[in-house]
Short mmCIF file of C-alpha atoms in Angstrom, two decimals:
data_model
loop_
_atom_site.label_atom_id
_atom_site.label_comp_id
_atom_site.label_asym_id
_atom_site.label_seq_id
_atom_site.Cartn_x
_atom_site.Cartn_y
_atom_site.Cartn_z
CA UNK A 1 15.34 -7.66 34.00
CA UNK A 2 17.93 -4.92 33.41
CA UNK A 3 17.98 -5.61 29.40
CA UNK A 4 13.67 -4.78 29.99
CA UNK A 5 14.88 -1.51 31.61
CA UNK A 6 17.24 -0.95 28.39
CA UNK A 7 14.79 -1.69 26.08
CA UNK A 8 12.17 0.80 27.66
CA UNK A 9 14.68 3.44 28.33
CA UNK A 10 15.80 3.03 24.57
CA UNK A 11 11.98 3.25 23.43
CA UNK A 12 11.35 6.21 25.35
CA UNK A 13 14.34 7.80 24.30
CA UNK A 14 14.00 7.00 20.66
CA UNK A 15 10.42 8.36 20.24
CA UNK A 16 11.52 11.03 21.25
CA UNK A 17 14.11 11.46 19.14
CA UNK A 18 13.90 9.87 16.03
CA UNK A 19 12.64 13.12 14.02
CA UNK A 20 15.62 15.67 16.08
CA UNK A 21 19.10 16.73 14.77
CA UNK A 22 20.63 14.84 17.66
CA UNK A 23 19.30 11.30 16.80
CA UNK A 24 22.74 10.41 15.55
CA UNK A 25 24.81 11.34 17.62
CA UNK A 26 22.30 9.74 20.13
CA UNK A 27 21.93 6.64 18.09
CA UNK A 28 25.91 6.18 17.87
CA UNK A 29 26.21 6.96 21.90
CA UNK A 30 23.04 3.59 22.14
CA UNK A 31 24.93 1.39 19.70
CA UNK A 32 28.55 1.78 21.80
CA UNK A 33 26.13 0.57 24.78
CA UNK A 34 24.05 -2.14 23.73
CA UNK A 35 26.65 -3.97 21.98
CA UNK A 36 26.72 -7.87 22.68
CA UNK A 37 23.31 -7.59 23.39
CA UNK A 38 21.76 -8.74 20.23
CA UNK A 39 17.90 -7.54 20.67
CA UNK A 40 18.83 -3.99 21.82
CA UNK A 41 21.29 -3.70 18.63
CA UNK A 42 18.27 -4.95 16.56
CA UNK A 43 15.51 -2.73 18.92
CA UNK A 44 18.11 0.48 17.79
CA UNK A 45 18.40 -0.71 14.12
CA UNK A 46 14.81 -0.44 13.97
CA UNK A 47 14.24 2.85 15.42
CA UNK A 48 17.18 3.91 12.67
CA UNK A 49 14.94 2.33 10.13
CA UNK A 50 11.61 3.67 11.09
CA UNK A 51 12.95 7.13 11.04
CA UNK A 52 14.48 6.63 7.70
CA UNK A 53 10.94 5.34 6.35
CA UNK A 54 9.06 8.15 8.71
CA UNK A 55 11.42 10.92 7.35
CA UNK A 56 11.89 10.11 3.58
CA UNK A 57 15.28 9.18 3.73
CA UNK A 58 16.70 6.28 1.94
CA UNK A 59 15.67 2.85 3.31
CA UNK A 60 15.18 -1.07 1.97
CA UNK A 61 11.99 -2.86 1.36
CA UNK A 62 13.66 -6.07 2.59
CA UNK A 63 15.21 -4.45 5.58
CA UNK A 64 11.14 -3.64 6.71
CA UNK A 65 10.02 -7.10 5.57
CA UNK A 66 12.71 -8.42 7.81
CA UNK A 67 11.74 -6.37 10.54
CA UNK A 68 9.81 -7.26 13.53
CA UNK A 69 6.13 -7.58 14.15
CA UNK A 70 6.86 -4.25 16.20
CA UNK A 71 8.34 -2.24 13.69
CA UNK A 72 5.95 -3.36 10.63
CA UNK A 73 2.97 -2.15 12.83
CA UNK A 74 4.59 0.93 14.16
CA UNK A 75 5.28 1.89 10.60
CA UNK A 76 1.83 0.84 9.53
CA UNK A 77 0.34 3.42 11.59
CA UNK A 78 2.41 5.70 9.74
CA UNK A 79 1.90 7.70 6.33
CA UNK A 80 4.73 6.79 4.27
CA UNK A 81 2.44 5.76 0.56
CA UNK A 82 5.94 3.39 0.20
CA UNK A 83 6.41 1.36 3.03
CA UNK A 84 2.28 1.13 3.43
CA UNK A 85 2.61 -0.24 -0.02
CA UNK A 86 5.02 -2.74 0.87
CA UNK A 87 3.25 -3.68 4.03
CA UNK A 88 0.18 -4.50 2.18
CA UNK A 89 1.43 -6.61 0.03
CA UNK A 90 4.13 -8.26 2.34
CA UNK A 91 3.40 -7.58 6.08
CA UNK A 92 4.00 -10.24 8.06
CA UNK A 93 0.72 -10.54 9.42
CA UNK A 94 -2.44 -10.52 8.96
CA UNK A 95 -2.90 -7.43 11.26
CA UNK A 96 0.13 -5.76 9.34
CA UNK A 97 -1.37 -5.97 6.29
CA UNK A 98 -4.98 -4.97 7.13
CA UNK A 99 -3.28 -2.44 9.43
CA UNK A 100 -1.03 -0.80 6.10
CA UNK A 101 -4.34 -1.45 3.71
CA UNK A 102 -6.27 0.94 6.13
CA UNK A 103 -3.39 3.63 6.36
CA UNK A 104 -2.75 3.23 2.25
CA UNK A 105 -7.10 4.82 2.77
CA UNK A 106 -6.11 7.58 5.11
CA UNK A 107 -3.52 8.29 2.11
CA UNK A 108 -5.65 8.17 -0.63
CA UNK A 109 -3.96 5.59 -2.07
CA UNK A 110 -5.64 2.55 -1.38
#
């Protein structure tokens, strides 16, 4: 129950923060905090590496094709023409792919 509480705070938190200055200092505070606990280091990883795909800054195709169900969706809602792209043709899912297919529209790029 009190990793749950973690893993909301660090959601709340996070989408919140992801797109300020103070995300890495934040980030580096979480990742002292939530070590040993191998789904909050992974939850925090992916929060680094949506905002990296949300912001334009460097990132891995197979670092989002390794990502969770939650992260591929989250960032198939998104507008980023290069990780819808990706998603499309390599989502996990079903829904992932349909979901990145319909933002690649909104984009123009579909």
């Amino acid at each position: 129950m009190a990793q749950a509480a973690v893993v909301r705070h660090l959601d709340r938190r996070a989408a919140r923060l992801w797109c300020e200055p103070v995300w890495e200092e934040w980030a580096g505070a979480m990742a002292r905090v939530v070590t040993g606990r191998p789904f909050l280091v992974r939850r925090l990883a992916e929060w680094s590496l949506f905002r990296a795909v949300a912001l334009r800054l460097p990132w891995h195709r197979d670092d989002l094709l390794a990502a969770s169900d939650w992260l591929q969706l989250k960032t198939a809602a998104g507008s980023s023409p290069e990780a819808l792209q990706v998603l499309a043709g390599s989502g996990r899912t079903k829904r992932i792919r349909n979901a990145a297919r319909a933002g690649l529209g909104r984009c123009g790029k579909g």
